[in-house]
Tab-separated table of N, CA and C in Angstrom:
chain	number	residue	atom	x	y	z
A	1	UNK	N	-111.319	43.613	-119.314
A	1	UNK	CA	-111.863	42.416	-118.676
A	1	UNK	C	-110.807	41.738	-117.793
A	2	UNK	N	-109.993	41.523	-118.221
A	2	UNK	CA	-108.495	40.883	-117.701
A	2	UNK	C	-108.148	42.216	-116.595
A	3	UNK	N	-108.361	43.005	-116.736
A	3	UNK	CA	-107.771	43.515	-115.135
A	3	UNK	C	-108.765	43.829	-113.854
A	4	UNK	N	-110.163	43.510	-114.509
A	4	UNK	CA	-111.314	43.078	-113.111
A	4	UNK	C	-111.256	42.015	-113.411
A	5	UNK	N	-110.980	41.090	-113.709
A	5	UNK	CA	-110.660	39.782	-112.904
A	5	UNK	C	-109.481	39.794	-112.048
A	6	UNK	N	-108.446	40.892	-112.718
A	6	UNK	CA	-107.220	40.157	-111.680
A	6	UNK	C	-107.359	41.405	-109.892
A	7	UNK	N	-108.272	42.460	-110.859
A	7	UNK	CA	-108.684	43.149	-109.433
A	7	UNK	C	-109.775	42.546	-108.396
A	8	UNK	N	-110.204	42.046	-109.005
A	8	UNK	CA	-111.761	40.794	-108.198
A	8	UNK	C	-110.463	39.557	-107.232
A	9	UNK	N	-109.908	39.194	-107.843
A	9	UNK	CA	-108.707	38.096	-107.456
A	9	UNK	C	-107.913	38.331	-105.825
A	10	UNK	N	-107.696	39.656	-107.155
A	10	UNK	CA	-106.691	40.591	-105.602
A	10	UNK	C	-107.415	41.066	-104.158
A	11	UNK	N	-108.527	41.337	-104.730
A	11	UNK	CA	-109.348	41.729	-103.327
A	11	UNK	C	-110.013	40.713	-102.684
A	12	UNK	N	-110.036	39.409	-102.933
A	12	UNK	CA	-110.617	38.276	-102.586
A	12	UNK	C	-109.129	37.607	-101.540
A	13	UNK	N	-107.891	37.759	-102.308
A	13	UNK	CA	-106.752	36.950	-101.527
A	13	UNK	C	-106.150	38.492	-100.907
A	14	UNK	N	-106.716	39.668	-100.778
A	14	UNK	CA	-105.859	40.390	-99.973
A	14	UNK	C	-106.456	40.172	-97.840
A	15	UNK	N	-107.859	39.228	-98.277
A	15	UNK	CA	-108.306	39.208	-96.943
A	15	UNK	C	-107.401	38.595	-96.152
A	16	UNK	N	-107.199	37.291	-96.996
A	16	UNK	CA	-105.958	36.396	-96.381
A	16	UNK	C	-104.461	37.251	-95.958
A	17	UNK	N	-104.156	38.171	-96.423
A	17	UNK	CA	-102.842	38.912	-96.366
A	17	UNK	C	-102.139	38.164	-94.810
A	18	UNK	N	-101.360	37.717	-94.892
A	18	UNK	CA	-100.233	37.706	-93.395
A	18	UNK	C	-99.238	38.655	-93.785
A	19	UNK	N	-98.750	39.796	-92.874
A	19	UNK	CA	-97.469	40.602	-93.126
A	19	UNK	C	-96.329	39.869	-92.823
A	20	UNK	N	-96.448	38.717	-92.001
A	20	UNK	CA	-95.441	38.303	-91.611
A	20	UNK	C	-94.622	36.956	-92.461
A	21	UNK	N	-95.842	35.979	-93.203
A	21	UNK	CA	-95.734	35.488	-93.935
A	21	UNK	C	-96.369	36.089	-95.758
A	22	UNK	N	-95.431	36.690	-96.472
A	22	UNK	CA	-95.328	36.860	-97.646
A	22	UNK	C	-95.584	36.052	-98.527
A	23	UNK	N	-96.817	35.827	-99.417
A	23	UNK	CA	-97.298	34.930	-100.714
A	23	UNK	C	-97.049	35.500	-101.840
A	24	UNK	N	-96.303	34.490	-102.508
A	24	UNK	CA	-96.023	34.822	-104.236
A	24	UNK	C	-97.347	35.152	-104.790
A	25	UNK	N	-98.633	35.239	-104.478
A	25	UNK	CA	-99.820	35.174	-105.307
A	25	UNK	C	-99.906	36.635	-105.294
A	26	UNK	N	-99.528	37.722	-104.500
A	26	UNK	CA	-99.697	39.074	-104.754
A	26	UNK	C	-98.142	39.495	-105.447
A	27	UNK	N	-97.650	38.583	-106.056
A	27	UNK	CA	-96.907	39.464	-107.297
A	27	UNK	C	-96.903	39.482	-108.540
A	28	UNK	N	-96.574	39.925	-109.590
A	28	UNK	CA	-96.844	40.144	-111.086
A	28	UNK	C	-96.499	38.868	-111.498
A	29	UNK	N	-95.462	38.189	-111.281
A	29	UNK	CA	-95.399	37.568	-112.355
A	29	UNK	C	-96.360	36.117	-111.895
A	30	UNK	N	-96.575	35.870	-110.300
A	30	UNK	CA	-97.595	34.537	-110.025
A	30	UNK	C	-99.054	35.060	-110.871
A	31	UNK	N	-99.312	36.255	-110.497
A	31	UNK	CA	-100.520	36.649	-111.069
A	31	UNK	C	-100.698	36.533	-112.405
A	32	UNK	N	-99.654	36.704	-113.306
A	32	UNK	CA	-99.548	36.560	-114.939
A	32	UNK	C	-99.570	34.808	-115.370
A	33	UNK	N	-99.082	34.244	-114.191
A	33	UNK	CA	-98.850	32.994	-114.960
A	33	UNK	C	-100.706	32.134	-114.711
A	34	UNK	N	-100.620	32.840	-113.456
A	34	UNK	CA	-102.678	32.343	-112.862
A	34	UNK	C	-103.539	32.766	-113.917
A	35	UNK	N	-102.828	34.088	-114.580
A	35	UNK	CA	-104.243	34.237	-115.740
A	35	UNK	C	-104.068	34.428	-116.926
A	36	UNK	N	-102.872	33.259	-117.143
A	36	UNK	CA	-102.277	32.839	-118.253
A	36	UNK	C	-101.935	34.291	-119.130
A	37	UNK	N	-101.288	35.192	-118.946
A	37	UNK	CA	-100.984	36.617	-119.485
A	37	UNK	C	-99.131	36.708	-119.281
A	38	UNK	N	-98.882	37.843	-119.952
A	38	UNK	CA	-97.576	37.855	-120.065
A	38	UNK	C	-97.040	38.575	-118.466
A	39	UNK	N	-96.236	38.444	-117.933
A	39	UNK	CA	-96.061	39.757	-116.518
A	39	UNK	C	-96.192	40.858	-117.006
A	40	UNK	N	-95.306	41.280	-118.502
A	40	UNK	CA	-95.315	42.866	-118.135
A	40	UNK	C	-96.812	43.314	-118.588
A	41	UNK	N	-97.528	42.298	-119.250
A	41	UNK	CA	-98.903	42.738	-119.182
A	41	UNK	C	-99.812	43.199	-117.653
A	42	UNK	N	-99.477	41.872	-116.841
A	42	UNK	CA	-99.954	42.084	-115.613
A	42	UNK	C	-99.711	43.441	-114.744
A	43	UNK	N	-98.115	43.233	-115.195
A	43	UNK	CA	-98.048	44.828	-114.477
A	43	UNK	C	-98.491	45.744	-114.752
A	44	UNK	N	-98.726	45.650	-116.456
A	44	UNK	CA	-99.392	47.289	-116.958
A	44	UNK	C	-100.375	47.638	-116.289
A	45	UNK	N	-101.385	46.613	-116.030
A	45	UNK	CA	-102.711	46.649	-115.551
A	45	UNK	C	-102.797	46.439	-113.764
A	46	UNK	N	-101.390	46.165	-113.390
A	46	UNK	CA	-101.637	46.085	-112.129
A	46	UNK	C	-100.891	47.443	-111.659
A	47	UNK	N	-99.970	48.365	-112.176
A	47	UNK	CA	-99.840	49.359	-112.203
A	47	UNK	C	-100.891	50.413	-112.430
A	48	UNK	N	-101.796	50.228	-113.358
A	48	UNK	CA	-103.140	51.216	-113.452
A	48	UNK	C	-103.857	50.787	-112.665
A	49	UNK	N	-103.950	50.070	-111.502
A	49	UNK	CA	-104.783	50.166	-110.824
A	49	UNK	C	-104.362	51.087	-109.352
A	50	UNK	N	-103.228	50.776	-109.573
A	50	UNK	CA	-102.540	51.790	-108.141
A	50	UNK	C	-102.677	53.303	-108.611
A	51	UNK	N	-101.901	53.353	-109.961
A	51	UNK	CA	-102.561	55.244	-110.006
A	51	UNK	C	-103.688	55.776	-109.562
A	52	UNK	N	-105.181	54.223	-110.033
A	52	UNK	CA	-106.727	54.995	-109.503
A	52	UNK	C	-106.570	54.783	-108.237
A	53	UNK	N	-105.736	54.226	-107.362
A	53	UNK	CA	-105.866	54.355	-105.883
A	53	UNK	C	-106.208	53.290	-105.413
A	54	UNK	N	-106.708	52.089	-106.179
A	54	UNK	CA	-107.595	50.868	-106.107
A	54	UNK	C	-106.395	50.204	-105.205
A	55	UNK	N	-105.106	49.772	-105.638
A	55	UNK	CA	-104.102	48.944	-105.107
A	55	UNK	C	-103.283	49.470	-104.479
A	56	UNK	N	-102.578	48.649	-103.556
A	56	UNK	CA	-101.105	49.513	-103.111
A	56	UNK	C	-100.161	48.594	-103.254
A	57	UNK	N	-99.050	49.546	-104.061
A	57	UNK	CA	-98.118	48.830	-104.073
A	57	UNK	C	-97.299	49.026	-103.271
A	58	UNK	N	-96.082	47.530	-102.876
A	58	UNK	CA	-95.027	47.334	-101.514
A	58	UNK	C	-94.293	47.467	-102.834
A	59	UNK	N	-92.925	48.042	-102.846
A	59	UNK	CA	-91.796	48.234	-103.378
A	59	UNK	C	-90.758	47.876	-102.998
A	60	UNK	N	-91.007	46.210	-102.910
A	60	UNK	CA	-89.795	45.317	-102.689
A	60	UNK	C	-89.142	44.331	-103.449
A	61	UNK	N	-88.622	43.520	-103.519
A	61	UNK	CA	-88.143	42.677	-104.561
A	61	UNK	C	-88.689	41.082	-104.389
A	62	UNK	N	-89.476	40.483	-104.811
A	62	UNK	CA	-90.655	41.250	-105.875
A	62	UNK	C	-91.587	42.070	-104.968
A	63	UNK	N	-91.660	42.564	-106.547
A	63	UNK	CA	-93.111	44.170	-105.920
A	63	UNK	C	-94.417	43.178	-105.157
A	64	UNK	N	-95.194	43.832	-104.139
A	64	UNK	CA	-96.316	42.856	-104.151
A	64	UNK	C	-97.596	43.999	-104.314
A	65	UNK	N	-98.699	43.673	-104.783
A	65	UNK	CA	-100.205	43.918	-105.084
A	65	UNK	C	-100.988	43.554	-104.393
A	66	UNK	N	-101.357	44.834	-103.351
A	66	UNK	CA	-102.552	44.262	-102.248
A	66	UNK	C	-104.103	45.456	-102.723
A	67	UNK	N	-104.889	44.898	-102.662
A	67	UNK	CA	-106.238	45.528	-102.539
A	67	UNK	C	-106.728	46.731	-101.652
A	68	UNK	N	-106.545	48.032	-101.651
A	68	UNK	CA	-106.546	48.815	-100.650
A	68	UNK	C	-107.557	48.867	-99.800
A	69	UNK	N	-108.443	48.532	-100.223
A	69	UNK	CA	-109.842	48.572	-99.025
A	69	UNK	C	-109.674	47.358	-98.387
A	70	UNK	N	-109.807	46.024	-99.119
A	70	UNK	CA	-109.470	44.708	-98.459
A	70	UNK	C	-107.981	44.966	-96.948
A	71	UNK	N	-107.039	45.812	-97.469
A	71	UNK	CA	-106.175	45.649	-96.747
A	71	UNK	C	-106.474	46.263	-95.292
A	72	UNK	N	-106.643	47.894	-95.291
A	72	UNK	CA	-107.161	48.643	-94.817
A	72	UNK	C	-107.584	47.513	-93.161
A	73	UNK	N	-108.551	47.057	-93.282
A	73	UNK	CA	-109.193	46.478	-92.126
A	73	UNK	C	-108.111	45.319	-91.106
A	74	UNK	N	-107.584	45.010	-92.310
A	74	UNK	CA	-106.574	43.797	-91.784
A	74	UNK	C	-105.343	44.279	-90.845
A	75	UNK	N	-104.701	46.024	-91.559
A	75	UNK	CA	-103.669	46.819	-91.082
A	75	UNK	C	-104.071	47.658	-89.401
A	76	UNK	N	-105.398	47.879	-89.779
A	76	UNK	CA	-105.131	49.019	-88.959
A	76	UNK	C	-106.310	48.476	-88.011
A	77	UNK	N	-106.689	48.172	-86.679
A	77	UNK	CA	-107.313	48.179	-85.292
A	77	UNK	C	-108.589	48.535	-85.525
A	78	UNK	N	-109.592	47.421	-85.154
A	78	UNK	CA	-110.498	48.268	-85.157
A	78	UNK	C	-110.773	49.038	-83.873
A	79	UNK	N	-111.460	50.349	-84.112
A	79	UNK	CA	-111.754	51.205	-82.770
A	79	UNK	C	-113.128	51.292	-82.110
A	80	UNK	N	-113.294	51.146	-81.016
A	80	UNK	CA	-114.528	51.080	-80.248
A	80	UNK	C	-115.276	52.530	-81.082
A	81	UNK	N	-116.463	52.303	-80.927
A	81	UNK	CA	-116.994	53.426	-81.735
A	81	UNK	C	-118.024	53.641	-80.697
């Protein structure tokens, strides 16, 4: 239950994403304290969501947690079709 909420969360604030301006709300430990959980809990569960492919993780200091489909549209152009 606790990690579709924090995946419902993530894909709701990954629309907002700025690359240029960076928010504490896509990292483990803002996310642990928002849903009152421990971090390394958050991470367990925010780590299993990147193995199914659901998230991507940035591997920086701190890690951040973006929504891969949410992101997807925001990254890349859309193309005349």
């Amino acid at each position: 239950m606790r990690k579709t909420e924090l995946l419902a969360f993530l894909q709701n604030q990954t629309d907002f994403f700025d690359p240029d301006n960076l928010s504490e709300v896509f990292t483990a430990s803002w996310l642990a304290r928002c849903f009152a959980m421990q971090r390394n809990t958050a991470s367990h569960y925010l780590n299993q969501l990147v193995a199914q492919d659901v998230l991507v993780k940035i591997n920086t200091r701190p890690v951040y947690f973006l929504h891969k489909k949410s992101l997807l549209p925001a990254v890349l152009p859309a193309f005349p079709q």
